[in-house]
Coordinates of C-alpha atoms in Angstrom, one line a residue:
Chain A
M1 CA 44.7 227.7 66.1
R2 CA 47.1 225.2 64.6
V3 CA 45.8 223.9 61.3
I4 CA 47.5 220.6 60.3
I5 CA 47.7 220.2 56.6
P6 CA 48.7 216.7 55.5
F7 CA 50.7 216.8 52.3
A8 CA 51.9 213.7 50.4
G9 CA 54.5 215.3 48.2
S10 CA 56.0 212.5 46.1
M11 CA 53.0 210.7 44.5
P12 CA 50.1 213.1 44.8
K13 CA 46.8 213.2 43.0
T14 CA 47.0 209.8 41.3
R15 CA 43.4 210.1 40.1
L16 CA 44.5 213.0 37.9
S17 CA 47.0 210.8 36.0
D18 CA 44.9 210.7 32.9
V19 CA 45.3 214.4 32.4
L20 CA 48.5 215.3 34.2
S21 CA 52.0 213.7 34.3
L22 CA 53.6 212.9 37.6
S23 CA 55.8 216.0 37.6
E24 CA 52.7 218.1 36.7
R25 CA 50.7 216.5 39.5
R26 CA 53.5 217.4 42.0
S27 CA 53.6 220.9 40.7
F28 CA 49.8 221.3 40.7
A29 CA 49.5 219.9 44.2
R30 CA 52.0 222.5 45.3
A31 CA 50.0 225.2 43.7
M32 CA 46.8 224.1 45.5
L33 CA 48.8 223.9 48.7
Q34 CA 49.9 227.5 48.3
D35 CA 46.3 228.7 48.0
V36 CA 45.3 226.7 51.1
L37 CA 48.2 228.1 53.1
A38 CA 47.3 231.6 52.0
A39 CA 43.7 231.1 53.2
V40 CA 44.8 229.7 56.6
Q41 CA 47.3 232.5 57.1
A42 CA 44.8 235.2 56.0
A43 CA 42.4 233.9 58.6
G44 CA 45.1 234.4 61.2
H45 CA 45.7 230.7 61.9
E46 CA 48.9 228.8 62.0
P47 CA 49.5 226.2 59.3
V48 CA 51.6 223.2 60.0
L49 CA 52.4 220.8 57.2
L50 CA 52.4 217.1 58.0
T51 CA 54.4 215.1 55.5
P52 CA 56.0 211.7 55.1
S53 CA 59.4 213.2 54.1
P54 CA 61.1 216.6 54.5
L55 CA 59.7 219.3 52.3
D56 CA 61.3 222.5 50.9
S57 CA 58.9 224.9 52.6
D58 CA 59.0 228.0 54.9
V59 CA 56.0 226.6 56.8
S60 CA 56.3 224.7 60.1
T61 CA 56.5 221.0 59.2
I62 CA 56.0 217.7 61.0
V63 CA 57.6 214.8 59.3
D64 CA 56.0 211.4 60.0
D65 CA 56.1 208.5 57.5
Q66 CA 53.2 206.6 59.0
P67 CA 50.1 206.3 56.8
L68 CA 47.7 209.3 57.0
S69 CA 45.4 208.3 59.8
G70 CA 48.3 207.3 62.1
A71 CA 50.2 210.4 61.4
V72 CA 47.2 212.6 62.1
N73 CA 46.4 210.8 65.3
A74 CA 49.9 211.2 66.5
V75 CA 49.6 215.0 66.0
L76 CA 46.2 215.0 67.8
S77 CA 47.7 213.2 70.7
D78 CA 50.7 215.5 71.0
S79 CA 48.8 218.8 70.5
D80 CA 47.0 221.2 72.7
L81 CA 43.4 221.1 71.5
P82 CA 41.6 222.4 69.6
V83 CA 43.4 221.5 66.4
T84 CA 42.1 221.7 62.9
V85 CA 43.1 219.2 60.2
L86 CA 42.6 220.4 56.7
M87 CA 43.3 218.7 53.4
A88 CA 45.7 220.3 50.9
D89 CA 43.5 219.9 47.8
L90 CA 40.9 222.5 48.7
P91 CA 42.1 225.5 46.7
L92 CA 38.5 227.0 46.6
I93 CA 38.6 227.9 50.3
T94 CA 38.8 231.5 51.4
A95 CA 40.0 233.0 54.7
T96 CA 36.3 233.5 55.5
D97 CA 35.4 229.8 55.0
L98 CA 38.3 228.8 57.1
A99 CA 37.6 231.3 59.9
Q100 CA 33.9 230.2 60.1
F101 CA 34.8 226.6 60.0
V102 CA 37.3 226.9 62.8
E103 CA 34.8 228.8 64.9
T104 CA 32.0 226.3 64.5
Q105 CA 31.0 224.9 67.9
G106 CA 31.3 221.2 68.6
D107 CA 33.6 218.6 70.2
V108 CA 34.2 217.5 66.6
V109 CA 33.3 219.6 63.5
L110 CA 33.4 217.7 60.2
A111 CA 33.5 219.0 56.7
P112 CA 32.4 216.3 54.2
G113 CA 34.2 215.9 50.9
L114 CA 32.5 214.8 47.6
G115 CA 32.1 211.0 47.7
G116 CA 32.1 210.6 51.5
G117 CA 35.6 211.7 52.5
T118 CA 36.5 214.1 55.3
N119 CA 38.0 217.2 54.0
A120 CA 38.5 219.0 57.3
L121 CA 37.8 218.6 61.0
V122 CA 38.2 220.5 64.2
V123 CA 38.9 218.4 67.2
R124 CA 38.2 219.7 70.7
D125 CA 38.0 216.4 72.6
R126 CA 41.1 214.2 73.1
S127 CA 39.1 210.9 72.9
F128 CA 38.5 211.4 69.2
A129 CA 40.8 209.8 66.6
V130 CA 40.6 209.8 62.8
D131 CA 40.3 206.9 60.4
Y132 CA 40.4 208.1 56.8
H133 CA 39.8 204.7 55.3
G134 CA 36.5 204.1 53.5
T135 CA 33.6 206.6 53.7
S136 CA 35.4 208.4 56.5
Y137 CA 32.8 211.2 56.8
L138 CA 30.1 208.7 57.9
D139 CA 32.5 206.8 60.0
H140 CA 33.8 209.9 61.8
L141 CA 30.2 211.0 62.4
E142 CA 29.1 207.7 63.8
T143 CA 32.2 207.2 65.9
A144 CA 31.8 210.7 67.5
Q145 CA 28.1 210.1 68.1
E146 CA 28.8 206.7 69.7
M147 CA 31.3 208.4 72.0
G148 CA 28.6 210.9 73.1
L149 CA 30.5 213.8 71.6
D150 CA 28.8 216.9 70.3
V151 CA 29.3 216.8 66.5
S152 CA 28.7 219.6 64.0
E153 CA 28.8 219.6 60.2
A154 CA 30.6 222.3 58.3
T155 CA 28.5 224.3 55.9
S156 CA 30.8 225.8 53.2
W157 CA 30.7 224.2 49.8
R158 CA 34.2 225.5 49.3
L159 CA 35.4 223.0 51.9
T160 CA 33.4 220.2 50.3
V161 CA 34.6 220.5 46.7
D162 CA 38.0 218.8 46.8
I163 CA 40.1 218.5 43.7
D164 CA 40.8 214.8 43.0
E165 CA 39.5 213.9 39.6
P166 CA 39.5 215.4 36.1
P167 CA 36.0 216.9 36.3
D168 CA 37.0 218.8 39.5
L169 CA 39.5 220.9 37.5
A170 CA 36.6 222.9 36.2
E171 CA 35.8 224.0 39.7
V172 CA 39.3 225.4 40.0
L173 CA 38.9 227.5 36.9
L174 CA 35.4 228.6 38.0
H175 CA 36.0 229.5 41.6
N176 CA 39.8 229.9 42.3
D177 CA 41.7 233.0 41.4
G178 CA 45.0 232.1 42.9
H179 CA 47.9 229.8 42.2
A180 CA 45.9 226.7 41.2
S181 CA 43.8 228.3 38.5
R182 CA 46.9 230.2 37.1
W183 CA 48.7 226.9 37.1
L184 CA 46.0 225.3 35.0
A185 CA 45.7 228.2 32.6
E186 CA 49.5 228.3 32.1
R187 CA 49.4 224.6 31.2
G188 CA 46.8 225.2 28.5
F189 CA 43.6 224.3 30.4
S190 CA 40.5 226.2 29.7
M191 CA 36.9 225.8 30.4
V192 CA 34.7 224.1 27.9
K193 CA 30.9 224.2 28.4
S194 CA 28.4 222.2 26.3
T195 CA 25.3 220.8 28.0
G196 CA 25.7 219.8 31.6
R197 CA 28.6 220.7 33.7
A198 CA 31.6 222.6 32.5
N199 CA 34.9 220.8 31.9
A200 CA 38.5 222.0 32.1
I201 CA 40.1 220.7 29.0
R202 CA 43.7 221.1 27.9
T203 CA 43.2 222.9 24.6
R204 CA 46.8 224.0 24.2
D205 CA 49.7 221.6 24.5
V206 CA 52.0 223.4 26.9
Q207 CA 55.3 221.9 27.8
S208 CA 55.6 221.2 31.5
Q209 CA 58.2 223.5 33.0
S210 CA 60.5 221.9 35.6
S211 CA 61.1 225.2 37.2
N212 CA 57.5 225.4 38.3
Chain B
M1 CA 8.7 233.9 50.7
R2 CA 7.7 232.2 47.4
V3 CA 10.2 229.6 46.3
I4 CA 9.8 228.8 42.6
I5 CA 10.9 225.3 41.8
P6 CA 11.3 224.5 38.1
F7 CA 10.4 220.9 37.4
A8 CA 10.7 219.3 33.9
G9 CA 8.5 216.3 34.4
S10 CA 8.5 214.4 31.2
M11 CA 12.2 213.9 30.2
P12 CA 14.1 214.6 33.4
K13 CA 17.7 213.8 34.4
T14 CA 18.9 212.6 31.0
R15 CA 22.5 212.4 32.2
L16 CA 21.4 209.5 34.5
S17 CA 20.3 207.5 31.4
D18 CA 23.2 205.1 31.7
V19 CA 21.9 203.9 35.1
L20 CA 18.2 204.6 35.2
S21 CA 15.4 204.0 32.6
L22 CA 13.1 206.9 31.5
S23 CA 10.4 205.8 33.9
E24 CA 12.9 205.4 36.7
R25 CA 14.3 208.9 36.0
R26 CA 10.8 210.3 36.2
S27 CA 10.1 208.5 39.4
F28 CA 13.5 209.5 41.0
A29 CA 13.0 213.1 39.9
R30 CA 9.7 213.0 41.8
A31 CA 11.4 211.5 44.9
M32 CA 14.0 214.3 44.9
L33 CA 11.3 216.9 44.4
Q34 CA 9.4 215.6 47.5
D35 CA 12.5 216.1 49.6
V36 CA 13.1 219.6 48.2
L37 CA 9.4 220.5 48.9
A38 CA 9.6 219.1 52.4
A39 CA 12.7 221.3 53.1
V40 CA 11.0 224.4 51.8
Q41 CA 7.8 223.8 53.7
A42 CA 9.7 223.0 56.9
A43 CA 11.5 226.3 56.6
G44 CA 8.1 228.0 56.5
H45 CA 8.3 229.1 52.9
E46 CA 5.8 228.7 50.1
P47 CA 6.8 226.4 47.3
V48 CA 5.5 227.0 43.8
L49 CA 6.2 224.5 41.0
L50 CA 7.0 225.9 37.6
T51 CA 6.4 223.2 34.9
P52 CA 5.9 223.1 31.1
S53 CA 2.8 221.0 31.5
P54 CA 0.2 220.4 34.2
L55 CA 1.4 218.1 37.0
D56 CA -0.5 215.9 39.5
S57 CA 0.5 217.7 42.7
D58 CA -1.0 219.4 45.7
V59 CA 1.5 222.2 45.5
S60 CA 0.7 225.5 43.8
T61 CA 1.8 225.3 40.2
I62 CA 2.6 227.7 37.3
V63 CA 2.4 226.1 33.9
D64 CA 4.6 227.7 31.3
D65 CA 6.0 225.8 28.3
Q66 CA 8.7 228.3 27.5
P67 CA 12.3 227.2 27.9
L68 CA 13.6 227.4 31.5
S69 CA 15.1 230.9 31.5
G70 CA 12.1 232.5 29.8
A71 CA 9.7 230.8 32.2
V72 CA 11.7 231.9 35.3
N73 CA 12.0 235.4 34.0
A74 CA 8.2 235.6 33.4
V75 CA 7.7 234.6 37.0
L76 CA 10.2 237.1 38.3
S77 CA 8.4 239.9 36.3
D78 CA 5.0 238.9 37.6
S79 CA 6.0 238.4 41.3
D80 CA 6.3 240.6 44.3
L81 CA 10.0 240.5 45.2
P82 CA 11.9 238.9 46.8
V83 CA 11.5 235.5 45.1
T84 CA 13.7 232.4 45.5
V85 CA 14.3 230.1 42.5
L86 CA 15.4 226.6 43.6
M87 CA 16.3 223.6 41.5
A88 CA 14.4 220.4 42.1
D89 CA 17.5 218.1 42.1
L90 CA 18.8 219.2 45.5
P91 CA 17.6 216.5 47.8
L92 CA 20.5 217.1 50.2
I93 CA 19.1 220.4 51.4
T94 CA 17.6 220.8 54.8
A95 CA 15.2 223.4 56.2
T96 CA 18.1 225.1 57.9
D97 CA 20.0 225.4 54.6
L98 CA 17.0 226.8 52.9
A99 CA 16.2 229.3 55.7
Q100 CA 19.8 230.6 55.8
F101 CA 19.9 230.9 52.1
V102 CA 16.7 232.9 51.8
E103 CA 17.9 235.2 54.6
T104 CA 21.2 235.9 53.0
Q105 CA 21.5 239.6 52.2
G106 CA 22.0 240.9 48.7
D107 CA 20.1 242.2 45.7
V108 CA 20.9 238.8 44.2
V109 CA 22.1 235.8 46.1
L110 CA 23.6 232.9 44.1
A111 CA 24.1 229.3 45.0
P112 CA 26.6 227.7 42.6
G113 CA 26.1 224.2 41.4
L114 CA 28.9 221.7 40.5
G115 CA 30.2 222.5 37.1
G116 CA 29.2 226.1 37.0
G117 CA 25.4 226.0 37.1
T118 CA 23.2 228.1 39.3
N119 CA 21.3 225.9 41.7
A120 CA 19.4 228.6 43.5
L121 CA 19.0 232.3 43.6
V122 CA 17.2 234.9 45.7
V123 CA 16.2 238.0 43.6
R124 CA 15.4 241.2 45.4
D125 CA 15.9 243.6 42.4
R126 CA 13.5 243.7 39.5
S127 CA 16.2 244.6 36.9
F128 CA 17.9 241.2 37.3
A129 CA 17.0 238.3 34.9
V130 CA 18.3 234.8 34.6
D131 CA 20.0 233.0 31.8
Y132 CA 20.7 229.4 32.6
H133 CA 22.6 228.7 29.4
G134 CA 26.3 228.0 29.7
T135 CA 28.2 228.5 32.9
S136 CA 25.3 230.4 34.4
Y137 CA 26.9 230.9 37.8
L138 CA 29.7 233.1 36.4
D139 CA 27.3 234.8 33.9
H140 CA 24.8 235.6 36.7
L141 CA 27.6 236.9 38.9
E142 CA 29.0 239.1 36.1
T143 CA 25.6 240.4 35.0
A144 CA 24.6 241.4 38.5
Q145 CA 28.0 243.1 39.1
E146 CA 27.8 245.0 35.8
M147 CA 24.4 246.2 36.8
G148 CA 25.8 247.5 40.1
L149 CA 23.8 245.1 42.2
D150 CA 24.9 243.8 45.5
V151 CA 25.6 240.1 44.9
S152 CA 26.2 237.4 47.6
E153 CA 27.2 233.8 47.3
A154 CA 25.4 231.1 49.2
T155 CA 27.6 229.0 51.5
S156 CA 25.9 225.7 52.0
W157 CA 27.4 222.6 50.3
R158 CA 24.0 221.0 50.4
L159 CA 22.8 223.6 47.9
T160 CA 25.9 223.1 45.7
V161 CA 25.8 219.4 45.3
D162 CA 23.1 218.8 42.6
I163 CA 22.2 215.3 41.5
D164 CA 22.7 215.1 37.7
E165 CA 25.2 212.4 36.9
P166 CA 25.8 208.8 38.1
P167 CA 28.6 209.7 40.6
D168 CA 26.2 212.1 42.3
L169 CA 23.9 209.2 43.4
A170 CA 26.5 208.4 46.1
E171 CA 25.8 211.8 47.7
V172 CA 22.2 210.9 48.0
L173 CA 23.0 207.7 49.8
L174 CA 25.5 209.4 52.0
H175 CA 23.6 212.6 53.0
N176 CA 19.9 212.2 52.3
D177 CA 17.6 210.3 54.6
G178 CA 14.3 211.1 52.8
H179 CA 12.5 209.9 49.7
A180 CA 15.4 210.1 47.3
S181 CA 17.7 207.8 49.2
R182 CA 14.9 205.4 50.0
W183 CA 14.0 205.3 46.3
L184 CA 17.6 204.4 45.4
A185 CA 17.8 201.7 48.1
E186 CA 14.5 200.2 47.0
R187 CA 15.8 200.0 43.4
G188 CA 18.8 198.0 44.5
F189 CA 21.4 200.8 44.8
S190 CA 24.0 200.6 47.6
M191 CA 27.2 202.3 48.3
V192 CA 30.5 200.8 47.1
K193 CA 33.7 202.3 48.4
S194 CA 37.1 201.3 47.1
T195 CA 39.8 203.9 46.9
G196 CA 38.7 207.4 46.1
R197 CA 35.1 208.5 46.2
A198 CA 32.3 206.2 47.1
N199 CA 29.9 205.2 44.3
A200 CA 26.2 204.2 44.3
I201 CA 26.0 201.0 42.3
R202 CA 23.0 198.9 41.5
T203 CA 24.0 195.7 43.2
R204 CA 20.5 194.1 43.1
D205 CA 18.4 194.1 40.0
V206 CA 15.1 195.4 41.2
Q207 CA 12.2 195.6 38.7
S208 CA 11.0 199.1 38.3
Q209 CA 7.5 199.5 39.8
S210 CA 5.1 201.6 37.8
S211 CA 3.2 202.4 41.0
N212 CA 6.1 204.4 42.3

């Protein structure tokens, strides 16, 4: 199945600005994308990047400079269904998660993100359109139900835990063994645990390398 | 199967102190526990509370004033296996999640929590003991692997998203329709969405009611 992966290359991950510079955020977003692409390919599916401007990548790419929802809806309209849409900030996912998600039955299958977003969806009915504004998970659920569509919820926590904010970086160090966790380790991040949840803290000051 | 639910009644949920008073935290912890008990019972399993001091509850209760790990290990030693240990701050779980978790094969089945904790485990081998200190998920995984045990990871995001910190309250409003979300709504919390993740904010100042 085609797995559409929206990727905003130039100003990614703004909520990580307190801990990563712009060039680091671009590089880290690429590292997470590599892990997501690897999971999709290992599951035997076909990744397609959806970006607002051309990217240097070997992966099939659709360039559309509309805002996210419009660009995704254009792809849904133009595609043979089913199609999966998967966010690029999910470096915890494995091929198994992806395979199970894509096989989940339903006209629409939704994977919630932390804080009410929609991290991934499978669309099997042409009448459904996305709107990522607001608490999109609840909105997508309600819209699909109002349309009489059969909606399912994804189960995997690895699809729910997206990497958007500084506390999320601990999840990468805890549960990813690919590009994203190596990237953080090489930039001096390590896990610090006191009481409560572990945090990923930059304990060494490592110069950002423009080659990465 | 017996499902042991540790419940620290007197000083619960200290990391919610910025948004809830002590009496509110006690009451909210009870509301979350009710939802967890309902899921366990609806799945056809037998909940057993594990508490440091006697509780006013209809549910079977083991009183043990040791710290958490010691108390859980005492229960594991004294029980016919398998046994499930499930945290009380998981009000998003459904009977389906619980049933699937308990049926997951493995000498030890681990459900990670956000930030590296262990939200639930199924124990089928008597040689395994818990240690909740530190990043217990990784420690439990490593210990079980070193012992040559067959370890599995739980899948459900509803078992991973525990309610410990103020941002987690949004997850309750988003994904729980039981006691916990009603409790928050009655205390004046509602969901506020700007950019990024939704937050549960107390938008009405509602007097805490000692009867709840």
